[in-house]
mmCIF file of C-alpha atoms and ligand atoms in Angstrom:
data_model
loop_
_atom_site.group_PDB
_atom_site.id
_atom_site.type_symbol
_atom_site.label_atom_id
_atom_site.label_comp_id
_atom_site.label_asym_id
_atom_site.label_seq_id
_atom_site.Cartn_x
_atom_site.Cartn_y
_atom_site.Cartn_z
ATOM 1 C CA UNK A 72 45.049 13.618 -20.173
ATOM 2 C CA UNK A 73 43.583 10.479 -22.521
ATOM 3 C CA UNK A 74 41.770 9.757 -19.686
ATOM 4 C CA UNK A 75 39.974 13.418 -19.426
ATOM 5 C CA UNK A 76 39.003 13.495 -22.664
ATOM 6 C CA UNK A 77 37.588 9.906 -22.998
ATOM 7 C CA UNK A 78 35.245 10.855 -19.298
ATOM 8 C CA UNK A 79 33.945 14.001 -21.359
ATOM 9 C CA UNK A 80 33.442 11.872 -23.935
ATOM 10 C CA UNK A 81 31.434 9.278 -22.552
ATOM 11 C CA UNK A 82 28.911 11.950 -20.907
ATOM 12 C CA UNK A 83 28.465 13.465 -23.810
ATOM 13 C CA UNK A 84 27.606 9.854 -26.092
ATOM 14 C CA UNK A 85 25.056 9.646 -22.678
ATOM 15 C CA UNK A 86 23.779 13.195 -23.138
ATOM 16 C CA UNK A 87 23.404 12.600 -26.650
ATOM 17 C CA UNK A 88 21.684 9.077 -26.301
ATOM 18 C CA UNK A 89 18.900 10.329 -24.264
ATOM 19 C CA UNK A 90 19.033 13.778 -26.267
ATOM 20 C CA UNK A 91 18.193 12.265 -28.731
ATOM 21 C CA UNK A 92 15.208 9.941 -26.609
ATOM 22 C CA UNK A 93 13.088 12.410 -25.034
ATOM 23 C CA UNK A 94 15.180 15.865 -26.385
ATOM 24 C CA UNK A 95 16.562 16.412 -22.866
ATOM 25 C CA UNK A 96 17.934 19.897 -23.671
ATOM 26 C CA UNK A 97 14.809 21.304 -24.503
ATOM 27 C CA UNK A 98 13.697 20.564 -20.705
ATOM 28 C CA UNK A 99 17.252 21.790 -19.847
ATOM 29 C CA UNK A 100 17.153 25.240 -21.752
ATOM 30 C CA UNK A 101 13.239 25.695 -21.127
ATOM 31 C CA UNK A 102 14.299 24.608 -17.152
ATOM 32 C CA UNK A 103 17.089 27.242 -18.260
ATOM 33 C CA UNK A 104 14.971 30.150 -19.521
ATOM 34 C CA UNK A 105 12.311 29.326 -16.262
ATOM 35 C CA UNK A 106 12.305 32.517 -14.149
ATOM 36 C CA UNK A 107 10.617 32.646 -10.502
ATOM 37 C CA UNK A 108 9.048 36.779 -10.329
ATOM 38 C CA UNK A 109 10.863 38.885 -7.751
ATOM 39 C CA UNK A 110 7.725 38.288 -5.030
ATOM 40 C CA UNK A 111 8.224 34.830 -4.621
ATOM 41 C CA UNK A 112 11.150 35.212 -3.479
ATOM 42 C CA UNK A 113 8.956 35.628 0.104
ATOM 43 C CA UNK A 114 8.280 32.429 2.494
ATOM 44 C CA UNK A 115 4.719 31.819 1.959
ATOM 45 C CA UNK A 116 5.952 31.144 -1.642
ATOM 46 C CA UNK A 117 8.088 27.763 0.443
ATOM 47 C CA UNK A 118 5.436 25.995 2.312
ATOM 48 C CA UNK A 119 3.742 24.585 -1.427
ATOM 49 C CA UNK A 120 7.773 23.216 -1.801
ATOM 50 C CA UNK A 121 8.690 21.512 2.192
ATOM 51 C CA UNK A 122 5.018 19.996 2.393
ATOM 52 C CA UNK A 123 6.046 18.280 -0.619
ATOM 53 C CA UNK A 124 8.949 17.662 0.459
ATOM 54 C CA UNK A 125 7.941 16.366 4.415
ATOM 55 C CA UNK A 126 5.652 13.859 2.209
ATOM 56 C CA UNK A 127 8.605 12.382 0.087
ATOM 57 C CA UNK A 128 10.187 11.702 4.099
ATOM 58 C CA UNK A 129 6.933 9.819 4.166
ATOM 59 C CA UNK A 130 6.973 7.829 1.786
ATOM 60 C CA UNK A 131 10.477 6.912 2.438
ATOM 61 C CA UNK A 132 10.010 6.399 6.309
ATOM 62 C CA UNK A 133 7.306 4.936 5.848
ATOM 63 C CA UNK A 134 8.356 2.313 3.381
ATOM 64 C CA UNK A 135 11.754 1.585 6.032
ATOM 65 C CA UNK A 136 8.875 0.859 8.871
ATOM 66 C CA UNK A 137 6.853 -1.375 6.166
ATOM 67 C CA UNK A 138 9.897 -3.591 6.455
ATOM 68 C CA UNK A 139 9.396 -4.550 10.205
ATOM 69 C CA UNK A 140 6.126 -3.854 11.443
ATOM 70 C CA UNK A 141 2.734 -6.182 11.636
ATOM 71 C CA UNK A 142 -0.884 -4.662 11.189
ATOM 72 C CA UNK A 143 -2.366 -7.312 13.266
ATOM 73 C CA UNK A 144 -3.655 -7.096 16.831
ATOM 74 C CA UNK A 145 -1.310 -9.346 18.601
ATOM 75 C CA UNK A 146 1.679 -8.380 16.437
ATOM 76 C CA UNK A 147 0.944 -4.989 15.694
ATOM 77 C CA UNK A 148 2.676 -2.879 19.017
ATOM 78 C CA UNK A 149 5.162 -5.427 19.311
ATOM 79 C CA UNK A 150 6.377 -4.762 15.737
ATOM 80 C CA UNK A 151 6.627 -1.694 16.706
ATOM 81 C CA UNK A 152 8.173 -2.261 20.108
ATOM 82 C CA UNK A 153 10.642 -4.595 17.939
ATOM 83 C CA UNK A 154 11.093 -1.256 15.978
ATOM 84 C CA UNK A 155 11.835 1.257 18.503
ATOM 85 C CA UNK A 156 14.079 -1.609 20.486
ATOM 86 C CA UNK A 157 15.863 -4.003 18.454
ATOM 87 C CA UNK A 158 16.288 -2.796 14.393
ATOM 88 C CA UNK A 159 18.811 -0.255 13.830
ATOM 89 C CA UNK A 160 17.819 3.279 14.034
ATOM 90 C CA UNK A 161 14.406 1.606 13.590
ATOM 91 C CA UNK A 162 13.769 4.909 17.050
ATOM 92 C CA UNK A 163 15.638 6.952 14.801
ATOM 93 C CA UNK A 164 12.679 5.797 11.600
ATOM 94 C CA UNK A 165 9.956 5.985 13.510
ATOM 95 C CA UNK A 166 10.574 8.756 15.856
ATOM 96 C CA UNK A 167 11.386 10.854 11.890
ATOM 97 C CA UNK A 168 7.832 9.751 9.950
ATOM 98 C CA UNK A 169 6.599 10.947 13.043
ATOM 99 C CA UNK A 170 7.080 14.365 13.846
ATOM 100 C CA UNK A 171 7.651 14.771 9.586
ATOM 101 C CA UNK A 172 3.284 13.599 9.586
ATOM 102 C CA UNK A 173 2.714 17.004 12.674
ATOM 103 C CA UNK A 174 5.260 18.989 10.915
ATOM 104 C CA UNK A 175 3.441 18.571 6.817
ATOM 105 C CA UNK A 176 0.469 18.826 8.309
ATOM 106 C CA UNK A 177 1.228 22.254 9.707
ATOM 107 C CA UNK A 178 3.252 22.866 6.490
ATOM 108 C CA UNK A 179 -0.007 22.605 4.342
ATOM 109 C CA UNK A 180 -2.360 24.527 6.682
ATOM 110 C CA UNK A 181 0.271 27.505 6.385
ATOM 111 C CA UNK A 182 0.410 26.314 2.668
ATOM 112 C CA UNK A 183 -3.338 27.095 2.481
ATOM 113 C CA UNK A 184 -3.884 29.905 4.475
ATOM 114 C CA UNK A 185 -0.697 31.657 2.053
ATOM 115 C CA UNK A 186 -2.588 30.874 -1.048
ATOM 116 C CA UNK A 187 -5.355 31.534 1.032
ATOM 117 C CA UNK A 188 -4.494 35.250 1.851
ATOM 118 C CA UNK A 189 -2.879 35.809 -1.058
ATOM 119 C CA UNK A 190 -6.392 35.075 -3.001
ATOM 120 C CA UNK A 191 -4.331 32.293 -6.156
ATOM 121 C CA UNK A 192 -7.174 30.679 -5.943
ATOM 122 C CA UNK A 193 -8.908 32.885 -7.794
ATOM 123 C CA UNK A 194 -9.704 32.395 -11.405
ATOM 124 C CA UNK A 195 -7.910 29.904 -13.093
ATOM 125 C CA UNK A 196 -6.530 28.358 -10.587
ATOM 126 C CA UNK A 197 -10.058 26.841 -8.805
ATOM 127 C CA UNK A 198 -8.603 23.226 -9.365
ATOM 128 C CA UNK A 199 -6.092 24.032 -7.988
ATOM 129 C CA UNK A 200 -7.056 24.888 -4.643
ATOM 130 C CA UNK A 201 -9.581 21.906 -5.103
ATOM 131 C CA UNK A 202 -6.925 19.591 -5.284
ATOM 132 C CA UNK A 203 -4.918 21.563 -2.703
ATOM 133 C CA UNK A 204 -8.373 20.800 -0.471
ATOM 134 C CA UNK A 205 -8.197 17.428 -1.753
ATOM 135 C CA UNK A 206 -4.605 16.784 -0.224
ATOM 136 C CA UNK A 207 -5.579 18.457 2.632
ATOM 137 C CA UNK A 208 -8.309 15.828 3.727
ATOM 138 C CA UNK A 209 -5.891 13.289 2.727
ATOM 139 C CA UNK A 210 -3.080 14.404 4.874
ATOM 140 C CA UNK A 211 -5.658 14.171 7.955
ATOM 141 C CA UNK A 212 -6.599 10.993 6.776
ATOM 142 C CA UNK A 213 -3.247 9.611 6.973
ATOM 143 C CA UNK A 214 -2.321 11.213 10.953
ATOM 144 C CA UNK A 215 -5.315 9.753 11.292
ATOM 145 C CA UNK A 216 -5.585 6.440 10.381
ATOM 146 C CA UNK A 217 -1.639 6.156 10.887
ATOM 147 C CA UNK A 218 -2.116 6.790 14.601
ATOM 148 C CA UNK A 219 -4.032 3.771 15.249
ATOM 149 C CA UNK A 220 -1.154 1.541 13.921
ATOM 150 C CA UNK A 221 1.015 1.039 16.663
ATOM 151 C CA UNK A 222 -2.029 -0.130 18.647
ATOM 152 C CA UNK A 223 -1.358 1.458 21.735
ATOM 153 C CA UNK A 224 -3.739 2.521 24.326
ATOM 154 C CA UNK A 225 -4.049 6.044 23.864
ATOM 155 C CA UNK A 226 -4.661 5.675 19.992
ATOM 156 C CA UNK A 227 -6.735 3.158 20.678
ATOM 157 C CA UNK A 228 -9.133 5.448 22.603
ATOM 158 C CA UNK A 229 -8.819 8.094 20.328
ATOM 159 C CA UNK A 230 -9.757 6.255 16.831
ATOM 160 C CA UNK A 231 -13.341 5.635 19.652
ATOM 161 C CA UNK A 232 -13.770 9.165 20.010
ATOM 162 C CA UNK A 233 -13.055 10.273 16.294
ATOM 163 C CA UNK A 234 -14.988 7.736 14.998
ATOM 164 C CA UNK A 235 -17.710 8.132 16.713
ATOM 165 C CA UNK A 236 -17.702 11.710 16.108
ATOM 166 C CA UNK A 237 -17.817 10.127 12.166
ATOM 167 C CA UNK A 238 -21.458 8.226 13.592
ATOM 168 C CA UNK A 239 -23.098 11.531 14.084
ATOM 169 C CA UNK A 240 -22.910 12.644 10.172
ATOM 170 C CA UNK A 241 -26.755 12.302 9.301
ATOM 171 C CA UNK A 242 -28.146 9.341 7.086
ATOM 172 C CA UNK A 243 -24.559 8.380 6.690
ATOM 173 C CA UNK A 244 -22.541 8.069 9.524
ATOM 174 C CA UNK A 245 -23.539 4.970 10.904
ATOM 175 C CA UNK A 246 -22.669 3.285 7.890
ATOM 176 C CA UNK A 247 -19.274 5.177 7.707
ATOM 177 C CA UNK A 248 -18.724 4.246 11.045
ATOM 178 C CA UNK A 249 -18.928 0.420 10.496
ATOM 179 C CA UNK A 250 -17.057 1.196 7.287
ATOM 180 C CA UNK A 251 -13.495 2.401 9.468
ATOM 181 C CA UNK A 252 -14.212 0.296 12.407
ATOM 182 C CA UNK A 253 -14.857 -3.374 9.865
ATOM 183 C CA UNK A 254 -17.789 -3.865 12.509
ATOM 184 C CA UNK A 255 -19.664 -2.077 15.758
ATOM 185 C CA UNK A 256 -16.628 -1.671 17.570
ATOM 186 C CA UNK A 257 -12.668 -0.826 17.536
ATOM 187 C CA UNK A 258 -11.601 -3.591 17.194
ATOM 188 C CA UNK A 259 -8.626 -5.895 14.979
ATOM 189 C CA UNK A 260 -10.560 -5.191 12.110
ATOM 190 C CA UNK A 261 -10.576 -1.837 12.364
ATOM 191 C CA UNK A 262 -6.330 -1.911 12.486
ATOM 192 C CA UNK A 263 -5.963 -3.899 9.579
ATOM 193 C CA UNK A 264 -8.710 -1.244 7.708
ATOM 194 C CA UNK A 265 -6.373 0.941 8.664
ATOM 195 C CA UNK A 266 -3.753 0.193 8.021
ATOM 196 C CA UNK A 267 -4.745 -0.390 4.435
ATOM 197 C CA UNK A 268 -6.106 3.271 3.506
ATOM 198 C CA UNK A 269 -2.971 3.968 5.244
ATOM 199 C CA UNK A 270 -0.216 2.410 3.104
ATOM 200 C CA UNK A 271 -2.116 1.819 -0.338
ATOM 201 C CA UNK A 272 -6.006 3.980 -0.956
ATOM 202 C CA UNK A 273 -4.673 7.420 0.705
ATOM 203 C CA UNK A 274 -1.320 7.159 -0.423
ATOM 204 C CA UNK A 275 -2.891 6.240 -4.193
ATOM 205 C CA UNK A 276 -5.163 9.083 -3.645
ATOM 206 C CA UNK A 277 -2.241 10.831 -2.361
ATOM 207 C CA UNK A 278 0.085 11.294 -5.730
ATOM 208 C CA UNK A 279 -3.006 11.206 -8.256
ATOM 209 C CA UNK A 280 -4.069 14.827 -6.372
ATOM 210 C CA UNK A 281 -0.936 15.846 -5.943
ATOM 211 C CA UNK A 282 0.716 15.275 -9.926
ATOM 212 C CA UNK A 283 -2.971 17.286 -10.833
ATOM 213 C CA UNK A 284 -1.966 20.252 -8.518
ATOM 214 C CA UNK A 285 1.631 20.541 -9.718
ATOM 215 C CA UNK A 286 0.771 20.033 -13.169
ATOM 216 C CA UNK A 287 -2.072 23.213 -12.777
ATOM 217 C CA UNK A 288 0.374 25.135 -11.557
ATOM 218 C CA UNK A 289 3.981 24.583 -13.944
ATOM 219 C CA UNK A 290 1.219 25.808 -16.674
ATOM 220 C CA UNK A 291 -0.543 28.054 -14.797
ATOM 221 C CA UNK A 292 2.870 29.502 -13.103
ATOM 222 C CA UNK A 293 1.961 31.053 -9.320
ATOM 223 C CA UNK A 294 -0.813 33.831 -9.557
ATOM 224 C CA UNK A 295 0.563 37.180 -9.748
ATOM 225 C CA UNK A 296 -0.243 38.883 -6.165
ATOM 226 C CA UNK A 297 -2.586 41.975 -7.029
ATOM 227 C CA UNK A 298 0.239 45.059 -5.878
ATOM 228 C CA UNK A 299 2.732 43.503 -8.591
ATOM 229 C CA UNK A 300 0.069 42.844 -11.416
ATOM 230 C CA UNK A 301 -0.370 47.154 -10.429
ATOM 231 C CA UNK A 302 3.761 47.937 -11.103
ATOM 232 C CA UNK A 303 4.899 48.975 -14.414
ATOM 233 C CA UNK A 304 5.877 45.588 -16.813
ATOM 234 C CA UNK A 305 9.873 47.905 -16.447
ATOM 235 C CA UNK A 306 9.167 47.626 -12.640
ATOM 236 C CA UNK A 307 8.852 43.876 -12.633
ATOM 237 C CA UNK A 308 12.113 41.966 -11.921
ATOM 238 C CA UNK A 309 11.915 37.762 -11.558
ATOM 239 C CA UNK A 310 14.918 35.784 -10.626
ATOM 240 C CA UNK A 311 16.634 32.276 -12.755
ATOM 241 C CA UNK A 312 14.306 29.673 -11.356
ATOM 242 C CA UNK A 313 18.817 28.107 -11.965
ATOM 243 C CA UNK A 314 19.967 28.086 -9.878
ATOM 244 C CA UNK A 315 18.624 30.891 -7.700
ATOM 245 C CA UNK A 316 15.650 30.140 -6.472
ATOM 246 C CA UNK A 317 15.883 25.598 -7.152
ATOM 247 C CA UNK A 318 19.220 26.679 -4.412
ATOM 248 C CA UNK A 319 16.832 29.135 -2.225
ATOM 249 C CA UNK A 320 14.650 25.924 -2.128
ATOM 250 C CA UNK A 321 17.030 23.753 -1.404
ATOM 251 C CA UNK A 322 17.730 25.773 2.107
ATOM 252 C CA UNK A 323 15.424 25.789 2.934
ATOM 253 C CA UNK A 324 14.144 22.264 2.723
ATOM 254 C CA UNK A 325 17.706 21.396 4.351
ATOM 255 C CA UNK A 326 16.755 23.306 7.297
ATOM 256 C CA UNK A 327 13.902 21.894 7.036
ATOM 257 C CA UNK A 328 15.091 18.736 8.082
ATOM 258 C CA UNK A 329 17.399 19.670 10.058
ATOM 259 C CA UNK A 330 14.679 20.493 12.831
ATOM 260 C CA UNK A 331 12.863 17.132 11.440
ATOM 261 C CA UNK A 332 16.556 15.826 13.264
ATOM 262 C CA UNK A 333 16.363 17.698 16.116
ATOM 263 C CA UNK A 334 12.749 16.864 17.004
ATOM 264 C CA UNK A 335 13.296 13.078 15.929
ATOM 265 C CA UNK A 336 16.346 12.313 17.953
ATOM 266 C CA UNK A 337 16.119 15.236 20.779
ATOM 267 C CA UNK A 338 12.201 14.102 21.473
ATOM 268 C CA UNK A 339 11.889 10.380 20.587
ATOM 269 C CA UNK A 340 8.112 9.368 19.757
ATOM 270 C CA UNK A 341 7.007 7.811 22.482
ATOM 271 C CA UNK A 342 4.805 4.153 22.565
ATOM 272 C CA UNK A 343 2.722 4.013 25.700
ATOM 273 C CA UNK A 344 1.863 0.511 26.836
ATOM 274 C CA UNK A 345 -0.896 -1.844 24.669
ATOM 275 C CA UNK A 346 -4.313 -1.151 23.977
ATOM 276 C CA UNK A 347 -6.586 -3.508 25.721
ATOM 277 C CA UNK A 348 -10.274 -3.262 24.811
ATOM 278 C CA UNK A 349 -11.828 -4.343 28.143
ATOM 279 C CA UNK A 350 -10.169 -1.318 29.846
ATOM 280 C CA UNK A 351 -11.416 1.522 30.699
ATOM 281 C CA UNK A 352 -10.757 4.626 28.589
ATOM 282 C CA UNK A 353 -7.149 6.594 31.041
ATOM 283 C CA UNK A 354 -8.207 10.446 31.768
ATOM 284 C CA UNK A 355 -7.647 13.170 29.010
ATOM 285 C CA UNK A 356 -7.851 11.269 25.927
ATOM 286 C CA UNK A 357 -7.451 13.102 22.863
ATOM 287 C CA UNK A 358 -7.159 13.362 18.653
ATOM 288 C CA UNK A 359 -4.268 14.214 16.775
ATOM 289 C CA UNK A 360 -3.429 18.753 17.423
ATOM 290 C CA UNK A 361 -5.297 19.488 13.642
ATOM 291 C CA UNK A 362 -8.844 17.427 15.090
ATOM 292 C CA UNK A 363 -7.885 19.324 18.846
ATOM 293 C CA UNK A 364 -10.654 22.437 17.679
ATOM 294 C CA UNK A 365 -13.607 19.678 17.015
ATOM 295 C CA UNK A 366 -13.379 18.266 19.626
ATOM 296 C CA UNK A 367 -13.049 21.087 21.631
ATOM 297 C CA UNK A 368 -15.897 22.736 20.531
ATOM 298 C CA UNK A 369 -17.869 20.091 20.699
ATOM 299 C CA UNK A 370 -17.422 18.790 24.069
ATOM 300 C CA UNK A 371 -18.267 22.261 25.171
ATOM 301 C CA UNK A 372 -21.807 22.171 23.414
ATOM 302 C CA UNK A 373 -25.002 21.523 25.445
ATOM 303 C CA UNK A 374 -26.534 18.087 24.806
ATOM 304 C CA UNK A 375 -29.539 19.595 22.773
ATOM 305 C CA UNK A 376 -29.111 22.937 20.726
ATOM 306 C CA UNK A 377 -33.964 23.860 19.903
ATOM 307 C CA UNK A 378 -34.633 20.002 19.260
ATOM 308 C CA UNK A 379 -31.034 18.868 17.551
ATOM 309 C CA UNK A 380 -28.488 16.584 19.624
ATOM 310 C CA UNK A 381 -25.892 19.190 20.342
ATOM 311 C CA UNK A 382 -22.725 16.459 19.575
ATOM 312 C CA UNK A 383 -25.060 16.229 15.958
ATOM 313 C CA UNK A 384 -25.136 20.312 15.343
ATOM 314 C CA UNK A 385 -21.034 20.303 16.235
ATOM 315 C CA UNK A 386 -20.625 17.954 12.770
ATOM 316 C CA UNK A 387 -23.566 20.212 11.407
ATOM 317 C CA UNK A 388 -21.460 22.593 11.850
ATOM 318 C CA UNK A 389 -18.510 21.572 11.119
ATOM 319 C CA UNK A 390 -19.889 20.177 7.593
ATOM 320 C CA UNK A 391 -21.285 23.436 6.481
ATOM 321 C CA UNK A 392 -18.224 24.795 7.680
ATOM 322 C CA UNK A 393 -15.719 22.835 6.034
ATOM 323 C CA UNK A 394 -17.821 22.482 2.581
ATOM 324 C CA UNK A 395 -17.331 26.474 2.559
ATOM 325 C CA UNK A 396 -14.293 26.324 2.916
ATOM 326 C CA UNK A 397 -13.800 23.808 0.041
ATOM 327 C CA UNK A 398 -15.481 26.165 -2.518
ATOM 328 C CA UNK A 399 -14.309 29.610 -1.965
ATOM 329 C CA UNK A 400 -13.185 30.197 -4.904
ATOM 330 C CA UNK A 401 -16.942 29.387 -5.791
ATOM 331 C CA UNK A 402 -18.398 32.696 -2.719
ATOM 332 C CA UNK A 403 -15.646 34.040 -3.636
ATOM 333 C CA UNK A 404 -16.772 35.242 -7.725
ATOM 334 C CA UNK A 405 -19.858 34.820 -6.212
ATOM 335 C CA UNK A 406 -19.238 38.048 -4.110
ATOM 336 C CA UNK A 407 -19.765 41.731 -4.758
ATOM 337 C CA UNK A 408 -16.537 43.668 -6.420
ATOM 338 C CA UNK A 409 -16.256 45.688 -4.215
ATOM 339 C CA UNK A 410 -16.620 42.897 -0.908
ATOM 340 C CA UNK A 411 -14.425 40.669 -2.437
ATOM 341 C CA UNK A 412 -11.746 41.349 -0.422
ATOM 342 C CA UNK A 413 -12.360 42.748 3.149
ATOM 343 C CA UNK A 414 -14.473 39.317 3.033
ATOM 344 C CA UNK A 415 -11.975 37.260 2.561
ATOM 345 C CA UNK A 416 -9.370 39.100 4.232
ATOM 346 C CA UNK A 417 -11.907 38.749 8.000
ATOM 347 C CA UNK A 418 -13.299 35.151 7.277
ATOM 348 C CA UNK A 419 -9.759 34.258 6.409
ATOM 349 C CA UNK A 420 -8.852 35.867 9.959
ATOM 350 C CA UNK A 421 -11.543 34.722 11.273
ATOM 351 C CA UNK A 422 -10.658 31.061 11.041
ATOM 352 C CA UNK A 423 -7.420 31.310 12.217
ATOM 353 C CA UNK A 424 -8.846 32.729 15.070
ATOM 354 C CA UNK A 425 -11.010 29.885 15.595
ATOM 355 C CA UNK A 426 -9.341 27.132 14.844
ATOM 356 C CA UNK A 427 -5.868 28.792 17.013
ATOM 357 C CA UNK A 428 -8.583 29.249 20.729
ATOM 358 C CA UNK A 429 -10.411 26.463 20.393
ATOM 359 C CA UNK A 430 -6.811 24.141 20.058
ATOM 360 C CA UNK A 431 -4.873 26.006 22.799
ATOM 361 C CA UNK A 432 -8.256 25.117 25.086
ATOM 362 C CA UNK A 433 -7.828 21.797 23.625
ATOM 363 C CA UNK A 434 -4.702 21.351 25.023
ATOM 364 C CA UNK A 435 -5.541 23.850 28.627
ATOM 365 C CA UNK A 436 -8.483 21.753 29.592
ATOM 366 C CA UNK A 437 -7.132 18.449 28.427
HETATM 367 C C1 HEM B 161 0.551 17.515 0.347
HETATM 368 C C2 HEM B 161 -0.621 19.290 0.324
HETATM 369 C C3 HEM B 161 0.512 19.825 -0.610
HETATM 370 C C4 HEM B 161 1.419 20.072 -1.290
HETATM 371 C C5 HEM B 161 2.342 18.700 -1.787
HETATM 372 C C6 HEM B 161 1.279 21.901 -2.099
HETATM 373 C C7 HEM B 161 2.387 21.650 -2.838
HETATM 374 C C8 HEM B 161 2.378 23.439 -3.900
HETATM 375 C C9 HEM B 161 3.309 23.929 -4.463
HETATM 376 C C10 HEM B 161 4.884 23.563 -4.942
HETATM 377 C C11 HEM B 161 2.499 24.841 -4.730
HETATM 378 C C12 HEM B 161 3.565 25.863 -5.731
HETATM 379 C C13 HEM B 161 4.288 26.818 -4.650
HETATM 380 C C14 HEM B 161 4.187 27.367 -3.272
HETATM 381 O O1 HEM B 161 3.110 27.760 -3.997
HETATM 382 O O2 HEM B 161 3.805 27.325 -2.479
HETATM 383 C C15 HEM B 161 1.004 24.942 -4.541
HETATM 384 C C16 HEM B 161 0.683 26.156 -5.080
HETATM 385 C C17 HEM B 161 -0.400 26.109 -4.986
HETATM 386 N N1 HEM B 161 -1.070 25.374 -3.488
HETATM 387 FE FE1 HEM B 161 -0.345 23.257 -2.748
HETATM 388 N N2 HEM B 161 0.041 21.997 -1.795
HETATM 389 C C18 HEM B 161 -0.090 20.991 -0.894
HETATM 390 C C19 HEM B 161 -1.760 21.632 -0.557
HETATM 391 C C20 HEM B 161 -2.529 22.445 -0.689
HETATM 392 C C21 HEM B 161 -4.100 22.540 0.233
HETATM 393 C C22 HEM B 161 -4.817 22.219 0.681
HETATM 394 C C23 HEM B 161 -4.672 24.035 -1.239
HETATM 395 C C24 HEM B 161 -5.763 24.605 -0.928
HETATM 396 C C25 HEM B 161 -7.001 24.315 -0.245
HETATM 397 C C26 HEM B 161 -3.398 24.484 -1.786
HETATM 398 C C27 HEM B 161 -3.728 25.494 -2.752
HETATM 399 C C28 HEM B 161 -2.798 25.657 -3.517
HETATM 400 C C29 HEM B 161 -3.073 26.791 -4.351
HETATM 401 C C30 HEM B 161 -4.200 27.575 -5.072
HETATM 402 C C31 HEM B 161 -1.727 27.085 -5.708
HETATM 403 C C32 HEM B 161 -1.628 28.003 -6.595
HETATM 404 C C33 HEM B 161 -0.641 29.651 -5.873
HETATM 405 C C34 HEM B 161 -1.006 30.893 -6.680
HETATM 406 O O3 HEM B 161 -0.184 30.210 -7.696
HETATM 407 O O4 HEM B 161 0.157 31.736 -5.883
HETATM 408 N N3 HEM B 161 -2.676 23.394 -2.294
HETATM 409 N N4 HEM B 161 1.157 24.213 -3.878
#
């Protein structure tokens, strides 16, 4: 009896110590009162959280890999081989990192298209969209830079193809290519650069944009879909954030972690053969799946379209398309009211069908 009271009062003492200094009871009250509109129960509103979870998995598994990984031309492949064969559970951590990277990009794409069709980018959430778009670009950049780090044959030649395409960008292309490669060709200098991007520059930028993204969401709450807004106040049901919504989010995270564990254990990530700059490119070199639709379209373009070289035309097309997508809130606002929702839907459906067709073609044809 004596012991239980002493433990409670100890917990009470700790709580009041923190509360006195950081007003945690205010946060607890806020969390207790925080409610979530019922429409948020639909699966679409969980993908932002899933992307967040997988980013945390990337950070933790990435730090563990950093304990053994060596980012130099003569040691990179060997260190990954050592991780996969000699380090206890090294193969699993590497497999988790690789699978989670792909699941994270997939979650970000699903999240982006779901907030797009739910028009969650409209005023006052324009900046949430713009910071989100920056997170998409950084998620793909993480993939592109991370792909080269094992310094295996596939990644070496895929990076060559990828940076070649960057080199096609008008005016700044050559400079960008040299910046990425650390010279004219893909060499050890490229590996050190990609390593620096992957473990320092991109994580720093990502955390800044993520912080802003989540801050804006906390400040503004989640956008109410059109049909919810039309409901009379009495029919606008909410659920408590704690414990209802939080437990649902946790349950979904648990399912995602299980899917990740099954993929990582039963489909461990391959290493392949060490890159050899003097070897010829093997058959079927292709980039990661989330770049495949761009890669495949560029392959179909003729040598010249009017007076423009085909690859340059393709790069310009993706540049303009990407820019228009990034500024959706800007042109959506200026679309005549009567057409706004229709245009958003048509454009969104077109973009998804385009990406799916060229990605599937990319898998079939390469
Ligand atoms: C790793 C990347 C990302 C993370 C971790 C993330 C996280 C989140 C979270 C947790 C939410 C609130 C709940 C939800 O709707 O899921 C959210 C909302 C939102 N996100 Fe993201 N997001 C990411 C990328 C993106 C991208 C790529 C875009 C668009 C280009 C985007 C645009 C938005 C918008 C507009 C909202 C507000 C939605 C609303 O109020 O209905 N996010 N994000």
